[in-house]
Amino acid sequence: MFQRIREDIRAVKERDPAARSSLEIFFLYPGVRAIRMYRRAHWFYKHNMKFLARLISQRAARKTGIEIHPGATIGHRLVIDHGHGVVIGETAEIGDDVLIYQGVTLGGTGKDIGKRHPTIGNNVMICSGAKVLGPFKVGDNSRVAAGAVVLAEVPPNSTVVGIPAKIVRQDGRKIEPLDQIHIPDPIAQQFNEMNEKINELTERLAKISK
């Protein structure tokens, strides 16, 4: 348990330039507190004491504004930055070194029984207000842009943008964990491709007319 707490504090220090001390992070950061309470709730949930598990998780939601279902599976060094309005569903699975910003939902669709929430791979960043809805995977080293609504699987090393989210591949390059701004615009890329095609056709017509 203490090893997990040290990992959580170290992860926040690495990813939050505003973090000043371990004590501040431990006592004042709502994301760290929510994850700490989730782990207690998850223990009760796994030992079939689901009422106590939900009691702890709802208490955490009131205190932090972050609702994590005790049935969710969370790996190492999850950072929930700011965190207000974050919702993580019962069958969600989150890998290691994931960064989640405020207003993110890892939700389900419909009332199906069984796996109905997303699986988030390792080293994934999910930016403010994004919604990831359904029982699919967001691959390792990917990022979900602010406000995106993801309704289908995301390959590893990818960025998704928009509503519904479109994939912009990153050619296998590792994503920098703090950059929410420099995200490729798929619409602008399409316009650039169209302009290139128009220029190519114009050159061909010019050669034919000669």
PDB file of C-alpha atoms in Angstrom:
ATOM      1  CA  MET A   1       0.000   0.000   0.000  1.00  0.00           C
ATOM      2  CA  PHE A   2       2.729   2.469   0.965  1.00  0.00           C
ATOM      3  CA  GLN A   3       4.623   1.625  -2.231  1.00  0.00           C
ATOM      4  CA  ARG A   4       1.497   2.483  -4.265  1.00  0.00           C
ATOM      5  CA  ILE A   5       1.127   5.800  -2.419  1.00  0.00           C
ATOM      6  CA  ARG A   6       4.771   6.695  -3.100  1.00  0.00           C
ATOM      7  CA  GLU A   7       4.280   5.794  -6.774  1.00  0.00           C
ATOM      8  CA  ASP A   8       1.173   7.990  -6.992  1.00  0.00           C
ATOM      9  CA  ILE A   9       2.946  10.977  -5.439  1.00  0.00           C
ATOM     10  CA  ARG A  10       5.992  10.557  -7.691  1.00  0.00           C
ATOM     11  CA  ALA A  11       3.751  10.327 -10.778  1.00  0.00           C
ATOM     12  CA  VAL A  12       2.010  13.589  -9.873  1.00  0.00           C
ATOM     13  CA  LYS A  13       5.355  15.334  -9.336  1.00  0.00           C
ATOM     14  CA  GLU A  14       6.523  14.209 -12.788  1.00  0.00           C
ATOM     15  CA  ARG A  15       3.352  15.327 -14.585  1.00  0.00           C
ATOM     16  CA  ASP A  16       2.141  18.394 -12.688  1.00  0.00           C
ATOM     17  CA  PRO A  17       4.500  21.407 -12.767  1.00  0.00           C
ATOM     18  CA  ALA A  18       2.386  23.075 -10.039  1.00  0.00           C
ATOM     19  CA  ALA A  19       3.100  20.308  -7.500  1.00  0.00           C
ATOM     20  CA  ARG A  20       5.388  21.629  -4.762  1.00  0.00           C
ATOM     21  CA  SER A  21       5.714  18.919  -2.132  1.00  0.00           C
ATOM     22  CA  SER A  22       4.756  15.339  -1.303  1.00  0.00           C
ATOM     23  CA  LEU A  23       2.674  16.502   1.676  1.00  0.00           C
ATOM     24  CA  GLU A  24       0.698  18.895  -0.490  1.00  0.00           C
ATOM     25  CA  ILE A  25       0.018  16.158  -3.029  1.00  0.00           C
ATOM     26  CA  PHE A  26      -0.971  13.580  -0.396  1.00  0.00           C
ATOM     27  CA  PHE A  27      -3.342  15.793   1.580  1.00  0.00           C
ATOM     28  CA  LEU A  28      -4.655  18.324  -0.944  1.00  0.00           C
ATOM     29  CA  TYR A  29      -4.807  16.709  -4.391  1.00  0.00           C
ATOM     30  CA  PRO A  30      -8.330  15.361  -5.048  1.00  0.00           C
ATOM     31  CA  GLY A  31      -7.110  12.900  -7.691  1.00  0.00           C
ATOM     32  CA  VAL A  32      -4.685  11.250  -5.276  1.00  0.00           C
ATOM     33  CA  ARG A  33      -7.340  11.124  -2.568  1.00  0.00           C
ATOM     34  CA  ALA A  34      -9.919   9.633  -4.946  1.00  0.00           C
ATOM     35  CA  ILE A  35      -7.513   6.885  -6.034  1.00  0.00           C
ATOM     36  CA  ARG A  36      -6.616   6.138  -2.406  1.00  0.00           C
ATOM     37  CA  MET A  37     -10.290   5.745  -1.505  1.00  0.00           C
ATOM     38  CA  TYR A  38     -10.936   3.736  -4.667  1.00  0.00           C
ATOM     39  CA  ARG A  39      -8.339   1.167  -3.584  1.00  0.00           C
ATOM     40  CA  ARG A  40     -10.096   0.665  -0.263  1.00  0.00           C
ATOM     41  CA  ALA A  41     -13.461   0.390  -1.994  1.00  0.00           C
ATOM     42  CA  HIS A  42     -12.041  -2.021  -4.573  1.00  0.00           C
ATOM     43  CA  TRP A  43     -10.779  -4.325  -1.787  1.00  0.00           C
ATOM     44  CA  PHE A  44     -14.269  -4.555  -0.302  1.00  0.00           C
ATOM     45  CA  TYR A  45     -15.773  -5.029  -3.772  1.00  0.00           C
ATOM     46  CA  LYS A  46     -13.431  -7.945  -4.544  1.00  0.00           C
ATOM     47  CA  HIS A  47     -14.333  -9.530  -1.190  1.00  0.00           C
ATOM     48  CA  ASN A  48     -18.057  -9.359  -2.026  1.00  0.00           C
ATOM     49  CA  MET A  49     -18.823  -6.520   0.403  1.00  0.00           C
ATOM     50  CA  LYS A  50     -20.350  -4.401  -2.312  1.00  0.00           C
ATOM     51  CA  PHE A  51     -22.469  -2.150  -0.089  1.00  0.00           C
ATOM     52  CA  LEU A  52     -19.403  -0.989   1.849  1.00  0.00           C
ATOM     53  CA  ALA A  53     -17.514  -0.615  -1.430  1.00  0.00           C
ATOM     54  CA  ARG A  54     -20.200   1.660  -2.868  1.00  0.00           C
ATOM     55  CA  LEU A  55     -20.450   3.586   0.386  1.00  0.00           C
ATOM     56  CA  ILE A  56     -16.737   4.430   0.206  1.00  0.00           C
ATOM     57  CA  SER A  57     -16.869   5.286  -3.503  1.00  0.00           C
ATOM     58  CA  GLN A  58     -19.864   7.606  -3.062  1.00  0.00           C
ATOM     59  CA  ARG A  59     -18.164   9.291  -0.122  1.00  0.00           C
ATOM     60  CA  ALA A  60     -15.108   9.815  -2.324  1.00  0.00           C
ATOM     61  CA  ALA A  61     -17.294  11.285  -5.081  1.00  0.00           C
ATOM     62  CA  ARG A  62     -18.816  13.809  -2.652  1.00  0.00           C
ATOM     63  CA  LYS A  63     -15.439  14.822  -1.271  1.00  0.00           C
ATOM     64  CA  THR A  64     -13.452  14.979  -4.535  1.00  0.00           C
ATOM     65  CA  GLY A  65     -15.940  15.329  -7.408  1.00  0.00           C
ATOM     66  CA  ILE A  66     -14.400  12.169  -8.906  1.00  0.00           C
ATOM     67  CA  GLU A  67     -16.577   9.058  -9.182  1.00  0.00           C
ATOM     68  CA  ILE A  68     -14.721   5.764  -9.594  1.00  0.00           C
ATOM     69  CA  HIS A  69     -16.820   2.619  -9.425  1.00  0.00           C
ATOM     70  CA  PRO A  70     -15.200   0.145  -7.000  1.00  0.00           C
ATOM     71  CA  GLY A  71     -15.432  -2.584  -9.624  1.00  0.00           C
ATOM     72  CA  ALA A  72     -13.097  -0.754 -12.029  1.00  0.00           C
ATOM     73  CA  THR A  73      -9.559  -2.086 -12.512  1.00  0.00           C
ATOM     74  CA  ILE A  74      -6.783   0.514 -12.237  1.00  0.00           C
ATOM     75  CA  GLY A  75      -3.061  -0.036 -12.765  1.00  0.00           C
ATOM     76  CA  HIS A  76      -0.044   1.799 -11.395  1.00  0.00           C
ATOM     77  CA  ARG A  77       0.635   5.554 -11.330  1.00  0.00           C
ATOM     78  CA  LEU A  78      -2.731   6.829 -12.575  1.00  0.00           C
ATOM     79  CA  VAL A  79      -2.799  10.642 -12.385  1.00  0.00           C
ATOM     80  CA  ILE A  80      -6.155  12.427 -12.326  1.00  0.00           C
ATOM     81  CA  ASP A  81      -5.272  16.104 -12.763  1.00  0.00           C
ATOM     82  CA  HIS A  82      -7.808  18.548 -11.241  1.00  0.00           C
ATOM     83  CA  GLY A  83     -10.316  15.757 -11.758  1.00  0.00           C
ATOM     84  CA  HIS A  84     -13.697  17.346 -11.042  1.00  0.00           C
ATOM     85  CA  GLY A  85     -16.398  15.572 -13.041  1.00  0.00           C
ATOM     86  CA  VAL A  86     -14.339  12.453 -13.833  1.00  0.00           C
ATOM     87  CA  VAL A  87     -16.477   9.290 -14.004  1.00  0.00           C
ATOM     88  CA  ILE A  88     -14.980   5.789 -14.341  1.00  0.00           C
ATOM     89  CA  GLY A  89     -17.426   2.927 -14.853  1.00  0.00           C
ATOM     90  CA  GLU A  90     -17.654  -0.502 -13.248  1.00  0.00           C
ATOM     91  CA  THR A  91     -15.988  -2.604 -15.956  1.00  0.00           C
ATOM     92  CA  ALA A  92     -13.440   0.025 -17.024  1.00  0.00           C
ATOM     93  CA  GLU A  93      -9.810  -1.104 -17.038  1.00  0.00           C
ATOM     94  CA  ILE A  94      -6.945   1.387 -16.866  1.00  0.00           C
ATOM     95  CA  GLY A  95      -3.296   0.479 -17.491  1.00  0.00           C
ATOM     96  CA  ASP A  96      -0.118   1.991 -16.058  1.00  0.00           C
ATOM     97  CA  ASP A  97       1.059   5.633 -16.332  1.00  0.00           C
ATOM     98  CA  VAL A  98      -2.285   7.002 -17.537  1.00  0.00           C
ATOM     99  CA  LEU A  99      -3.087  10.713 -17.285  1.00  0.00           C
ATOM    100  CA  ILE A 100      -6.729  11.847 -17.052  1.00  0.00           C
ATOM    101  CA  TYR A 101      -7.941  15.450 -16.910  1.00  0.00           C
ATOM    102  CA  GLN A 102     -11.164  16.940 -15.540  1.00  0.00           C
ATOM    103  CA  GLY A 103     -14.567  16.096 -16.988  1.00  0.00           C
ATOM    104  CA  VAL A 104     -13.514  12.769 -18.527  1.00  0.00           C
ATOM    105  CA  THR A 105     -16.010   9.901 -18.695  1.00  0.00           C
ATOM    106  CA  LEU A 106     -15.051   6.265 -19.177  1.00  0.00           C
ATOM    107  CA  GLY A 107     -18.595   5.080 -19.706  1.00  0.00           C
ATOM    108  CA  GLY A 108     -20.727   2.338 -21.156  1.00  0.00           C
ATOM    109  CA  THR A 109     -23.460   2.227 -23.763  1.00  0.00           C
ATOM    110  CA  GLY A 110     -26.824   0.596 -23.156  1.00  0.00           C
ATOM    111  CA  LYS A 111     -27.671  -1.834 -20.360  1.00  0.00           C
ATOM    112  CA  ASP A 112     -25.652  -4.851 -21.451  1.00  0.00           C
ATOM    113  CA  ILE A 113     -24.397  -7.230 -18.780  1.00  0.00           C
ATOM    114  CA  GLY A 114     -20.660  -7.923 -18.641  1.00  0.00           C
ATOM    115  CA  LYS A 115     -17.877  -5.821 -20.135  1.00  0.00           C
ATOM    116  CA  ARG A 116     -19.427  -2.503 -21.176  1.00  0.00           C
ATOM    117  CA  HIS A 117     -16.771   0.123 -20.376  1.00  0.00           C
ATOM    118  CA  PRO A 118     -13.478   0.879 -22.142  1.00  0.00           C
ATOM    119  CA  THR A 119     -10.032  -0.573 -21.570  1.00  0.00           C
ATOM    120  CA  ILE A 120      -7.317   2.100 -21.469  1.00  0.00           C
ATOM    121  CA  GLY A 121      -3.783   0.981 -22.340  1.00  0.00           C
ATOM    122  CA  ASN A 122      -0.485   2.114 -20.834  1.00  0.00           C
ATOM    123  CA  ASN A 123       0.849   5.697 -21.133  1.00  0.00           C
ATOM    124  CA  VAL A 124      -2.455   7.080 -22.439  1.00  0.00           C
ATOM    125  CA  MET A 125      -3.526  10.715 -22.001  1.00  0.00           C
ATOM    126  CA  ILE A 126      -7.233  11.604 -21.975  1.00  0.00           C
ATOM    127  CA  CYS A 127      -7.743  15.369 -22.119  1.00  0.00           C
ATOM    128  CA  SER A 128     -10.400  17.588 -20.561  1.00  0.00           C
ATOM    129  CA  GLY A 129     -14.037  16.767 -21.234  1.00  0.00           C
ATOM    130  CA  ALA A 130     -13.377  13.704 -23.387  1.00  0.00           C
ATOM    131  CA  LYS A 131     -15.889  10.828 -23.386  1.00  0.00           C
ATOM    132  CA  VAL A 132     -14.792   7.260 -24.095  1.00  0.00           C
ATOM    133  CA  LEU A 133     -17.937   5.155 -24.388  1.00  0.00           C
ATOM    134  CA  GLY A 134     -18.080   1.411 -24.967  1.00  0.00           C
ATOM    135  CA  PRO A 135     -16.259  -1.900 -24.376  1.00  0.00           C
ATOM    136  CA  PHE A 136     -13.266  -1.324 -26.662  1.00  0.00           C
ATOM    137  CA  LYS A 137      -9.583  -0.563 -26.122  1.00  0.00           C
ATOM    138  CA  VAL A 138      -7.630   2.671 -26.376  1.00  0.00           C
ATOM    139  CA  GLY A 139      -4.149   1.442 -27.316  1.00  0.00           C
ATOM    140  CA  ASP A 140      -0.867   2.140 -25.555  1.00  0.00           C
ATOM    141  CA  ASN A 141       0.785   5.569 -25.991  1.00  0.00           C
ATOM    142  CA  SER A 142      -2.378   7.118 -27.425  1.00  0.00           C
ATOM    143  CA  ARG A 143      -4.121  10.341 -26.503  1.00  0.00           C
ATOM    144  CA  VAL A 144      -7.704  11.529 -26.665  1.00  0.00           C
ATOM    145  CA  ALA A 145      -8.059  15.241 -27.422  1.00  0.00           C
ATOM    146  CA  ALA A 146     -10.123  17.602 -25.274  1.00  0.00           C
ATOM    147  CA  GLY A 147     -13.856  17.261 -25.901  1.00  0.00           C
ATOM    148  CA  ALA A 148     -13.513  14.189 -28.126  1.00  0.00           C
ATOM    149  CA  VAL A 149     -16.200  11.499 -28.063  1.00  0.00           C
ATOM    150  CA  VAL A 150     -14.618   8.100 -28.709  1.00  0.00           C
ATOM    151  CA  LEU A 151     -17.007   5.365 -29.840  1.00  0.00           C
ATOM    152  CA  ALA A 152     -14.612   2.861 -31.449  1.00  0.00           C
ATOM    153  CA  GLU A 153     -11.254   1.212 -30.790  1.00  0.00           C
ATOM    154  CA  VAL A 154      -8.127   3.359 -30.940  1.00  0.00           C
ATOM    155  CA  PRO A 155      -4.895   1.735 -32.192  1.00  0.00           C
ATOM    156  CA  PRO A 156      -1.672   2.166 -30.213  1.00  0.00           C
ATOM    157  CA  ASN A 157       0.387   5.348 -30.758  1.00  0.00           C
ATOM    158  CA  SER A 158      -2.612   7.297 -32.072  1.00  0.00           C
ATOM    159  CA  THR A 159      -4.405  10.564 -31.418  1.00  0.00           C
ATOM    160  CA  VAL A 160      -8.178  10.891 -31.697  1.00  0.00           C
ATOM    161  CA  VAL A 161      -9.942  14.208 -32.244  1.00  0.00           C
ATOM    162  CA  GLY A 162     -13.527  15.380 -32.639  1.00  0.00           C
ATOM    163  CA  ILE A 163     -17.144  14.193 -32.341  1.00  0.00           C
ATOM    164  CA  PRO A 164     -17.275  11.373 -33.164  1.00  0.00           C
ATOM    165  CA  ALA A 165     -13.534  11.003 -32.730  1.00  0.00           C
ATOM    166  CA  LYS A 166     -11.337  10.541 -35.796  1.00  0.00           C
ATOM    167  CA  ILE A 167      -7.939   8.853 -35.652  1.00  0.00           C
ATOM    168  CA  VAL A 168      -4.778  10.753 -36.532  1.00  0.00           C
ATOM    169  CA  ARG A 169      -1.856   8.321 -36.545  1.00  0.00           C
ATOM    170  CA  GLN A 170       1.438   9.280 -34.967  1.00  0.00           C
ATOM    171  CA  ASP A 171       3.742   6.835 -36.808  1.00  0.00           C
ATOM    172  CA  GLY A 172       4.734   5.008 -33.675  1.00  0.00           C
ATOM    173  CA  ARG A 173       6.229   8.052 -31.947  1.00  0.00           C
ATOM    174  CA  LYS A 174       5.774   8.146 -28.177  1.00  0.00           C
ATOM    175  CA  ILE A 175       3.330  10.803 -27.061  1.00  0.00           C
ATOM    176  CA  GLU A 176       4.618  13.526 -24.761  1.00  0.00           C
ATOM    177  CA  PRO A 177       2.449  13.252 -21.629  1.00  0.00           C
ATOM    178  CA  LEU A 178       1.704  16.943 -21.017  1.00  0.00           C
ATOM    179  CA  ASP A 179       0.984  18.351 -24.480  1.00  0.00           C
ATOM    180  CA  GLN A 180      -2.778  18.911 -24.876  1.00  0.00           C
ATOM    181  CA  ILE A 181      -2.410  21.672 -27.451  1.00  0.00           C
ATOM    182  CA  HIS A 182      -0.317  20.484 -30.379  1.00  0.00           C
ATOM    183  CA  ILE A 183      -2.793  17.931 -31.673  1.00  0.00           C
ATOM    184  CA  PRO A 184      -3.164  17.471 -35.432  1.00  0.00           C
ATOM    185  CA  ASP A 185      -6.423  18.733 -36.949  1.00  0.00           C
ATOM    186  CA  PRO A 186      -7.826  16.013 -39.265  1.00  0.00           C
ATOM    187  CA  ILE A 187     -10.048  18.507 -41.160  1.00  0.00           C
ATOM    188  CA  ALA A 188      -7.096  20.796 -41.877  1.00  0.00           C
ATOM    189  CA  GLN A 189      -5.116  17.762 -43.026  1.00  0.00           C
ATOM    190  CA  GLN A 190      -7.916  16.828 -45.455  1.00  0.00           C
ATOM    191  CA  PHE A 191      -7.956  20.383 -46.866  1.00  0.00           C
ATOM    192  CA  ASN A 192      -4.181  20.219 -47.349  1.00  0.00           C
ATOM    193  CA  GLU A 193      -4.518  16.895 -49.171  1.00  0.00           C
ATOM    194  CA  MET A 194      -7.267  18.360 -51.416  1.00  0.00           C
ATOM    195  CA  ASN A 195      -5.114  21.394 -52.203  1.00  0.00           C
ATOM    196  CA  GLU A 196      -2.199  19.146 -53.124  1.00  0.00           C
ATOM    197  CA  LYS A 197      -4.477  17.129 -55.406  1.00  0.00           C
ATOM    198  CA  ILE A 198      -5.855  20.280 -57.055  1.00  0.00           C
ATOM    199  CA  ASN A 199      -2.337  21.590 -57.647  1.00  0.00           C
ATOM    200  CA  GLU A 200      -1.326  18.252 -59.157  1.00  0.00           C
ATOM    201  CA  LEU A 201      -4.343  18.225 -61.498  1.00  0.00           C
ATOM    202  CA  THR A 202      -3.717  21.868 -62.461  1.00  0.00           C
ATOM    203  CA  GLU A 203      -0.122  21.021 -63.435  1.00  0.00           C
ATOM    204  CA  ARG A 204      -1.314  18.072 -65.522  1.00  0.00           C
ATOM    205  CA  LEU A 205      -3.883  20.214 -67.358  1.00  0.00           C
ATOM    206  CA  ALA A 206      -1.248  22.855 -68.004  1.00  0.00           C
ATOM    207  CA  LYS A 207       1.044  20.233 -69.580  1.00  0.00           C
ATOM    208  CA  ILE A 208      -1.792  18.843 -71.734  1.00  0.00           C
ATOM    209  CA  SER A 209      -2.804  22.327 -72.957  1.00  0.00           C
ATOM    210  CA  LYS A 210       0.757  22.913 -74.163  1.00  0.00           C
TER     211      LYS A 210
END
